[in-house]
Coordinates of C-alpha atoms and ligand atoms in Angstrom, one line a residue:
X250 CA 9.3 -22.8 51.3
X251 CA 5.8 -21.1 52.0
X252 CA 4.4 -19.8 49.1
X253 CA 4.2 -16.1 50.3
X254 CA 8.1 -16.3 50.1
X255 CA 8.5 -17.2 46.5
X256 CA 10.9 -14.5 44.6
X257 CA 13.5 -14.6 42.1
X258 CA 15.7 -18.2 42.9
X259 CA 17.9 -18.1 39.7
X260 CA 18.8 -15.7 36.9
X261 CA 20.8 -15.6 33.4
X262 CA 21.3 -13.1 30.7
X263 CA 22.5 -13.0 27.1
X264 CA 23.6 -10.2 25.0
X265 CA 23.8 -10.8 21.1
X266 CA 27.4 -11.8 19.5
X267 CA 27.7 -8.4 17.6
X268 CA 28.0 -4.5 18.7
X269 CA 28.6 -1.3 17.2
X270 CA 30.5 1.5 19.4
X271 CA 28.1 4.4 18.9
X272 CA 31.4 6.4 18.2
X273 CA 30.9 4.6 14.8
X274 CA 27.5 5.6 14.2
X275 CA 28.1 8.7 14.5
X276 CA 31.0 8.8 12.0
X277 CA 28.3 7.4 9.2
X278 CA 25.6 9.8 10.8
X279 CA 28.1 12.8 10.7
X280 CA 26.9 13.6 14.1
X281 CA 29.8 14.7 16.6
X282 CA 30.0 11.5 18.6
X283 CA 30.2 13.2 21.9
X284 CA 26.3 14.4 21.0
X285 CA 25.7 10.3 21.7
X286 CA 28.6 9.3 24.3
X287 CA 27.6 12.3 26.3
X288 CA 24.9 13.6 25.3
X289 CA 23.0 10.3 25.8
X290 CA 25.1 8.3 27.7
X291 CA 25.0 5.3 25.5
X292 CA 28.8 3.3 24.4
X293 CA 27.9 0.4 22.4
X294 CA 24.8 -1.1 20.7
X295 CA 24.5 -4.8 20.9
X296 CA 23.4 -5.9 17.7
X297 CA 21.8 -9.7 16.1
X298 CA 23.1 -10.7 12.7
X299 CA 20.6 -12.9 10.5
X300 CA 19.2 -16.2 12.7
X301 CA 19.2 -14.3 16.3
X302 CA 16.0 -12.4 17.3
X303 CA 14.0 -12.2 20.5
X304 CA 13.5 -15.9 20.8
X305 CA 17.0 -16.8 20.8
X306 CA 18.1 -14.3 22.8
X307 CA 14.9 -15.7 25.2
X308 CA 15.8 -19.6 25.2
X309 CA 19.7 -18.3 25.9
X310 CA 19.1 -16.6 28.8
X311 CA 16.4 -19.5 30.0
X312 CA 18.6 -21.8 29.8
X313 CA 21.5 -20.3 32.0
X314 CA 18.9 -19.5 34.1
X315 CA 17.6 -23.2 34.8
X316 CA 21.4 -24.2 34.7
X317 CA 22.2 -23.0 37.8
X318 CA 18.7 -24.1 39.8
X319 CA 17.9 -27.2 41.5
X320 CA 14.9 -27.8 39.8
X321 CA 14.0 -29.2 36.8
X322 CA 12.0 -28.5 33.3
X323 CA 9.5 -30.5 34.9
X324 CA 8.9 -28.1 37.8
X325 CA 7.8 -25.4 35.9
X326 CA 4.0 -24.5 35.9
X327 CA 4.5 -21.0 34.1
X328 CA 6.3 -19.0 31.2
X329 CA 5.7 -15.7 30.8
X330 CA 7.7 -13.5 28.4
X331 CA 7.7 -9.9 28.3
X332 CA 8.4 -8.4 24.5
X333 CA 8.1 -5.7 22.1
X334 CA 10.1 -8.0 19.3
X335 CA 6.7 -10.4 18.7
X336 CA 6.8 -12.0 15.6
X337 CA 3.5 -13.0 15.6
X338 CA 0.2 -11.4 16.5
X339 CA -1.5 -14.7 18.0
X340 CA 1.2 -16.9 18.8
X341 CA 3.2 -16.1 21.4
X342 CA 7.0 -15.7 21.5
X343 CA 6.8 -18.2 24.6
X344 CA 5.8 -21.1 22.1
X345 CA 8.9 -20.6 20.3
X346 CA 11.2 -20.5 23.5
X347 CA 9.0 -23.4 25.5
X348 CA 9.6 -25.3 22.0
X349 CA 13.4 -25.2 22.1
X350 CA 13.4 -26.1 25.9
X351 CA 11.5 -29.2 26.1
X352 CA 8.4 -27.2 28.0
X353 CA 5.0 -28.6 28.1
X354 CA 2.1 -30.4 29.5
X355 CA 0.8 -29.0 32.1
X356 CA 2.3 -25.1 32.0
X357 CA 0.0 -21.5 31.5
X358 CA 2.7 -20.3 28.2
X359 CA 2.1 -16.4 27.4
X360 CA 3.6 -13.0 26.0
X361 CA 3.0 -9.8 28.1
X362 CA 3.3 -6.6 25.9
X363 CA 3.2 -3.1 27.6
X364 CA 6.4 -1.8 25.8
X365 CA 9.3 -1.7 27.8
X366 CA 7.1 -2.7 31.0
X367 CA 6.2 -6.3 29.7
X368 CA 8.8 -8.0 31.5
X369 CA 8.4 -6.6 34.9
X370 CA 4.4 -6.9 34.1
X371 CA 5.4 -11.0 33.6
X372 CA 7.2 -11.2 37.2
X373 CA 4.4 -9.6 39.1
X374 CA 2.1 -12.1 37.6
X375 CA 4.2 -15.5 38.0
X376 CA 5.2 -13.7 41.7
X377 CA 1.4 -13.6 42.3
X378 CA 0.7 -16.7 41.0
X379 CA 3.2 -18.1 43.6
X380 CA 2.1 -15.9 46.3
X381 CA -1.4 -16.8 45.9
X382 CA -0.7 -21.0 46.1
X383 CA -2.2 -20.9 42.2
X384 CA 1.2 -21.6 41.5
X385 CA 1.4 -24.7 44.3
X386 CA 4.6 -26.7 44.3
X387 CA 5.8 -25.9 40.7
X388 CA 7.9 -22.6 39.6
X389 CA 7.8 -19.8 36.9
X390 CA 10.2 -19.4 34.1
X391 CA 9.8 -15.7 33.3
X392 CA 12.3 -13.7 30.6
X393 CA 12.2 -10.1 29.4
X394 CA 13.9 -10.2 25.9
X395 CA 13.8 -7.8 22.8
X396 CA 15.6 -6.3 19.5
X397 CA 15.4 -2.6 20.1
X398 CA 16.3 -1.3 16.6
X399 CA 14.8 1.6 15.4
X400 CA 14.8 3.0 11.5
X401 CA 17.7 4.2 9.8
X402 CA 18.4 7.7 10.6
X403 CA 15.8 7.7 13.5
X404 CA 17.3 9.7 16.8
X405 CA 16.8 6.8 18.3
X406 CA 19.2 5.1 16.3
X407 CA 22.3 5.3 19.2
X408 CA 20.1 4.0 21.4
X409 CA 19.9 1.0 20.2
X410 CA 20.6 -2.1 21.8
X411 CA 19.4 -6.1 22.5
X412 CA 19.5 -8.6 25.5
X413 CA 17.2 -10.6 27.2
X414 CA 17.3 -11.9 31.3
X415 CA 15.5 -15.2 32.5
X416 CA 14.2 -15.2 36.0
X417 CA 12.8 -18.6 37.4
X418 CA 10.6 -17.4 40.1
X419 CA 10.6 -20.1 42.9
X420 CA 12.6 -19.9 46.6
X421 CA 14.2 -16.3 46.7
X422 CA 17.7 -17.4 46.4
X423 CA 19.1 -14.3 43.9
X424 CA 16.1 -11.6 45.4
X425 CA 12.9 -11.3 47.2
X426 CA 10.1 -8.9 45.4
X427 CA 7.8 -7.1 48.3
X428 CA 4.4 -7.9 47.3
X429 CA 4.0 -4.1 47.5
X430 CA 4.6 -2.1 44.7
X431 CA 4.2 1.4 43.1
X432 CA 1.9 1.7 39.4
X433 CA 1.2 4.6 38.1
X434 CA -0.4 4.6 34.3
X435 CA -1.2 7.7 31.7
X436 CA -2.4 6.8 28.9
X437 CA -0.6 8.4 25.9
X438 CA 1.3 8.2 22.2
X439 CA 4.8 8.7 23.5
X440 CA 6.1 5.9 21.4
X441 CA 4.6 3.2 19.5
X442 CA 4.7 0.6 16.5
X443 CA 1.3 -0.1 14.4
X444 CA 0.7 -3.3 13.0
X445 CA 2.5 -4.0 10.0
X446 CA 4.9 -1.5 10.7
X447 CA 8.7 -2.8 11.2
X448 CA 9.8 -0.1 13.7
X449 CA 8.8 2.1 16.0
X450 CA 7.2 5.7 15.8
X451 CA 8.5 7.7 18.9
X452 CA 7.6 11.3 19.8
X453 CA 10.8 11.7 21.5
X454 CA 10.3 14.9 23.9
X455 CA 7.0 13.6 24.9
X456 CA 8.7 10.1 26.0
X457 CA 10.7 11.6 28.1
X458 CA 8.2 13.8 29.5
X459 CA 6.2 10.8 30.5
X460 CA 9.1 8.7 31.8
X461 CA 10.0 11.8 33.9
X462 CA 6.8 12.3 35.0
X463 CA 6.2 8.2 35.7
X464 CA 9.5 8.6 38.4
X465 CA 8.3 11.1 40.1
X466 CA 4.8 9.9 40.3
X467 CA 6.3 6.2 41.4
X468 CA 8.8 7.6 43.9
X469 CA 6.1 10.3 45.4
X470 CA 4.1 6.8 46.1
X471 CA 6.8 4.8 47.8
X472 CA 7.7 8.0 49.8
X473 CA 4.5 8.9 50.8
X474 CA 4.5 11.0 54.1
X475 CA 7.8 10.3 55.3
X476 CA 11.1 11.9 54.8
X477 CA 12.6 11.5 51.5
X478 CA 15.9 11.5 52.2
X479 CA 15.8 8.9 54.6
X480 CA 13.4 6.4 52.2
X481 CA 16.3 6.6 49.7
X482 CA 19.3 6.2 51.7
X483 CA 17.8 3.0 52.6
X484 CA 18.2 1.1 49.7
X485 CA 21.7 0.0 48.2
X486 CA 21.2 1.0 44.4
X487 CA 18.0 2.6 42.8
X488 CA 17.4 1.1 39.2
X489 CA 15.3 1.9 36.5
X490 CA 14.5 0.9 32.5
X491 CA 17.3 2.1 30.7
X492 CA 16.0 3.7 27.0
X493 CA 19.7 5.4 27.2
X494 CA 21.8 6.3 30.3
X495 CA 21.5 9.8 30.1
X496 CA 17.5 9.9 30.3
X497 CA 18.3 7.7 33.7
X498 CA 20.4 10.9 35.0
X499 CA 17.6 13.4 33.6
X500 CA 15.2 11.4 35.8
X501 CA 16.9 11.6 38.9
X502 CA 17.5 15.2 38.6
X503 CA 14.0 16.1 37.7
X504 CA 12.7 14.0 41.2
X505 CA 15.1 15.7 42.9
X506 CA 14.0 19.1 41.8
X507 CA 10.3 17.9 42.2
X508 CA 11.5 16.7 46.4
X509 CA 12.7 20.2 46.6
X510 CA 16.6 18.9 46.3
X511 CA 19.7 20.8 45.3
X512 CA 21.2 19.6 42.1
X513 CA 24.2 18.9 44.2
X514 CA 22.0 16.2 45.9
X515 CA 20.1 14.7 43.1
X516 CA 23.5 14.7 41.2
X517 CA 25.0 12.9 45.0
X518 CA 22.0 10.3 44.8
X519 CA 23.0 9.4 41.0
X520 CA 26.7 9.0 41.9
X521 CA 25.9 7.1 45.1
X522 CA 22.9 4.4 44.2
X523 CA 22.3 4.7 40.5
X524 CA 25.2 4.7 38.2
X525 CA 26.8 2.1 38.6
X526 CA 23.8 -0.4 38.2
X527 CA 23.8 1.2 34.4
X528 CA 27.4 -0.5 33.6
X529 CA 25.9 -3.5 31.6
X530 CA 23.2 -1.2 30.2
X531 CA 26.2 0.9 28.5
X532 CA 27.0 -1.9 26.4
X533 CA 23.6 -3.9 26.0
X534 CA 22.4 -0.7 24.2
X535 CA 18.2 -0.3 25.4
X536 CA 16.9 -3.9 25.1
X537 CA 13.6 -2.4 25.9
X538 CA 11.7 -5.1 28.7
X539 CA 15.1 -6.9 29.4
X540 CA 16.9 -3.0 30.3
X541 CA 15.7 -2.7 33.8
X542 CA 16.8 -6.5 34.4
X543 CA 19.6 -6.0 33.1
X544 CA 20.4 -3.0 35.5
X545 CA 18.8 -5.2 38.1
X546 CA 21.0 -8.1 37.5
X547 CA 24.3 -5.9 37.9
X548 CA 22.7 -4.2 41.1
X549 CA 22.5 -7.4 42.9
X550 CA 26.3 -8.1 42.1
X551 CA 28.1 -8.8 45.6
X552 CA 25.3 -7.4 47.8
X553 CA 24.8 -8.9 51.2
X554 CA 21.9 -10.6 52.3
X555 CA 18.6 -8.9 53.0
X556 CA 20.4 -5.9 51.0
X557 CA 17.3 -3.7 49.9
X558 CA 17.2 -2.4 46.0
X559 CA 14.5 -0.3 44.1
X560 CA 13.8 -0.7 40.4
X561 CA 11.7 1.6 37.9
X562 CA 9.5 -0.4 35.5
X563 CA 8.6 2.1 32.5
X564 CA 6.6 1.4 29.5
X565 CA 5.4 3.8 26.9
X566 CA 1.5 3.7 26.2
X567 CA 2.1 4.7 29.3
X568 CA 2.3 2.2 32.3
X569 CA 5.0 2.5 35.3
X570 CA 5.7 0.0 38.3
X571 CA 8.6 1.0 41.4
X572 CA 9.2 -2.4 43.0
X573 CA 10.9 -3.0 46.2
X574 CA 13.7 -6.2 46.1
X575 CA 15.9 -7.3 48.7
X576 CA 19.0 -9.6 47.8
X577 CA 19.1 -13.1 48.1
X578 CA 21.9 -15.3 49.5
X579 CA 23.5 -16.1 45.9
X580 CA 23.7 -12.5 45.3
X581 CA 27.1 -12.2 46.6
X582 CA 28.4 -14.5 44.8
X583 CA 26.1 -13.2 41.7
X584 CA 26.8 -16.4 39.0
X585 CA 25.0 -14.5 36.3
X586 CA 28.1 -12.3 36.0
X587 CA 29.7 -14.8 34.0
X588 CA 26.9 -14.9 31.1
X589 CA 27.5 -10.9 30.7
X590 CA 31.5 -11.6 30.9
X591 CA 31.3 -14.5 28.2
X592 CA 29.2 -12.7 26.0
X593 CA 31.5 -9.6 26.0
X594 CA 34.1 -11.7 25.5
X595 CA 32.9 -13.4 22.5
X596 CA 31.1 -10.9 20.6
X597 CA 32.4 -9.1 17.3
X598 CA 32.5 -5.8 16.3
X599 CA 30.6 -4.7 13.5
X600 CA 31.8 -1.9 11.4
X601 CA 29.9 0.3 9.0
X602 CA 29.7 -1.4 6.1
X603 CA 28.6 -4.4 8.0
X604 CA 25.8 -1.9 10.4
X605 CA 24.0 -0.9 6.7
X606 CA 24.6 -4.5 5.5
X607 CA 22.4 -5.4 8.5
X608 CA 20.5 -3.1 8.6
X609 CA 19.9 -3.9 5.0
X610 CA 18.9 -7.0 6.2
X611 CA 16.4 -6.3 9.4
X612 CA 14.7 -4.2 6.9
X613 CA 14.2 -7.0 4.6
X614 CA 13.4 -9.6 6.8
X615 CA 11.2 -7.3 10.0
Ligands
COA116 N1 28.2 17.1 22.7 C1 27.6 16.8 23.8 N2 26.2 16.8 24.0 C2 25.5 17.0 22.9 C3 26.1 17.3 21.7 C4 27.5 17.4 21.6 N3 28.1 17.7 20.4 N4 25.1 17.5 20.8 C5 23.9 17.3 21.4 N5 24.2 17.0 22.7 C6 23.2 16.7 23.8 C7 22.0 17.6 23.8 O1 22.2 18.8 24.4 C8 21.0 16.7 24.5 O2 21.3 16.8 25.9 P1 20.2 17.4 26.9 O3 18.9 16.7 26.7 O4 20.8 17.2 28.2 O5 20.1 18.9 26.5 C9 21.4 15.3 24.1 O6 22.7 15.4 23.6 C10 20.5 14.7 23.0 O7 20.4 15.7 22.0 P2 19.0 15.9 21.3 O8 19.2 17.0 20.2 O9 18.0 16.2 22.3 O10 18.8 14.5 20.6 P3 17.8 14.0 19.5 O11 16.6 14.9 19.6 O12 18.5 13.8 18.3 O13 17.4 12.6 20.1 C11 16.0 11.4 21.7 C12 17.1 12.3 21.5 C13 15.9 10.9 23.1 C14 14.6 12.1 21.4 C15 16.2 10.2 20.8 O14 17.3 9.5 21.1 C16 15.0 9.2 20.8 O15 14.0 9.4 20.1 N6 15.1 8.1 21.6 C17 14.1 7.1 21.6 C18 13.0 7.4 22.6 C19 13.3 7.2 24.0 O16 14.3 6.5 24.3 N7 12.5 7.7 24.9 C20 12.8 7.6 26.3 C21 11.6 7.2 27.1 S1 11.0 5.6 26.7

């Protein structure tokens, strides 16, 4: 493999082994529960109980990933983890995760915060790392993992979610990344967490202001001159960071109002390439960095070959990315599927008193 081929050779994901239907919530918030199954698009919120966080969700998903590659620990030169769960100012949640594997020696081991845009902000780097021979013979382990909770009460509180995705970026077996890409950045205070503080603040309409302005700006970018239409039909799904389902939907409607569309074809363009790519985010709940992988992950599911995908990268602060992917040769036979059925299968449902005994406890312990 030249280096200017490098992509994404092998990926796994883990969800937590609790959730919360948001049906529920909304019984102990006395909010009519169609206000957060339709109103927001959001079914279940994948919850940790005590002794899961960000790191175990992150060495979980690693190590399905390297499970089903043909290289070793030893072949990796690079771990780079996109968060907003840190538990540490200096150290980096890759110390804990490259502890638990066995990883070090000769390896660059680093967090990447931007928000929700950290993990996508870690595969650009290890992909240009690989692209530009830095990288030489050895491969990348990069994972996107966080605890999205937000405070009691907070309108956030449906969306609320947790996973984390691996990607080892070496030969692109699952996708190849096009080295060209789409950023757009504004800075503002849409939603953010000061030091010390356990959860977020969020100034909720402006967040989605920004991620709906981000899209358009992004998809203006990758359209440029030509003929919008026919840029999107091109690619198989269009993906994007999930904070809830709906705000996906709001997104595509506002670009399409912004390309001049009827909201018969921007609703068309949701049906047709977005919607079903958000099945996995329904019941991860937002797991901020890891959402858009998530989505990503369940896009490549049984596409052919050379199969062409776009995917959103949004992070509040604010910082976008729209990158271009093509599917691999394992994507039609997609192994990761199995990490998302397992972990369905095996997690618990947690019901109210057990949400505020948790609760009770992630305010203790955050
Ligand atoms: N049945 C059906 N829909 C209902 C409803 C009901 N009984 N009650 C309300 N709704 C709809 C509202 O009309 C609204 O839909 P619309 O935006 O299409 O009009 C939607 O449910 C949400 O209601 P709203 O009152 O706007 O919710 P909220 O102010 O309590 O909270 C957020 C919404 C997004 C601000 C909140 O979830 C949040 O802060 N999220 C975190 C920030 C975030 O994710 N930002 C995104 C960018 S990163």
């Amino acid at each position: 493999m030249s280096t200017a081929e490098a992509g994404i050779a092998s990926i796994g994901l883990q969800l937590p082994p609790l959730y919360m239907p948001v049906t529920e919530l909304a019984e102990l918030r006395n909010v009519d529960p169609d206000k957060y199954t339709k109103g927001l698009g959001c079914l279940d919120i994948a919850l940790c109980p005590s002794g899961h966080d960000a790191a175990t969700l992150a060495v979980g998903a690693a190590k399905r990933a390297l499970s089903r590659w043909d290289g070793s620990i030893e072949d990796i030169g690079l771990i780079a983890l996109g968060t907003e769960s840190a538990k540490d100012m200096s150290r980096p949640l890759s110390a804990w995760v490259a502890e638990e594997l066995g990883l070090s020696g000769t390896v660059r081991s680093y967090e990447v915060k931007h928000a929700c845009y950290g993990g996508t902000l870690a595969l650009r780097q290890a992909l240009e790392w690989k692209w530009s021979g830095a990288g030489a013979k050895k491969a990348a382990l990069v994972i996107a993992s966080d605890v999205a909770l937000y405070s009691v009460g907070d309108p956030g509180e449906p969306t609320q979610g947790a996973g984390a995705v691996a990607m080892i970026v070496d030969r692109p077996d699952a996708a190849a990344v096009s080295p060209i890409s789409f950023p757009f950045s504004h800075p503002a205070f849409d939603f953010w967490r000061p030091v010390g503080d356990s959860f977020p603040s969020v100034d909720g309409q402006l967040s989605l202001d920004c991620y709906k302005n981000a899209v358009s700006e992004c998809f203006r970018a990758l359209i440029g001159g030509r003929d919008a239409r026919e840029v999107l039909a091109e690619y198989r799904a269009i993906c994007f960071h999930v904070p809830f389902p709906k705000m996906v939907k709001k997104s595509v409607i506002h670009l399409g109002e912004e390309l001049g569309w009827s909201a018969q074809e921007a609703e068309e363009l949701y049906r047709s390439k977005v919607e079903d790519a958000l099945e996995w985010n329904q019941l991860s709940g937002n797991a901020y960095t890891a959402s858009l992988w998530i989505s990503v992950a369940r896009a490549l599911v049984g596409l052919k070959e050379g199969a062409p995908i776009a995917a959103f990268s949004y992070g509040s602060g604010y910082g976008a990315e729209l990158l271009q992917l093509t599917a691999g040769p394992v994507a039609a036979s997609a192994p990761w599927v199995s990490d998302v059925e397992e972990d369905l299968r095996a997690r618990k449902p947690v019901d109210l008193w057990g949400y505020e005994t948790l609760r009770g406890h992630a305010r203790a312990s955050a």
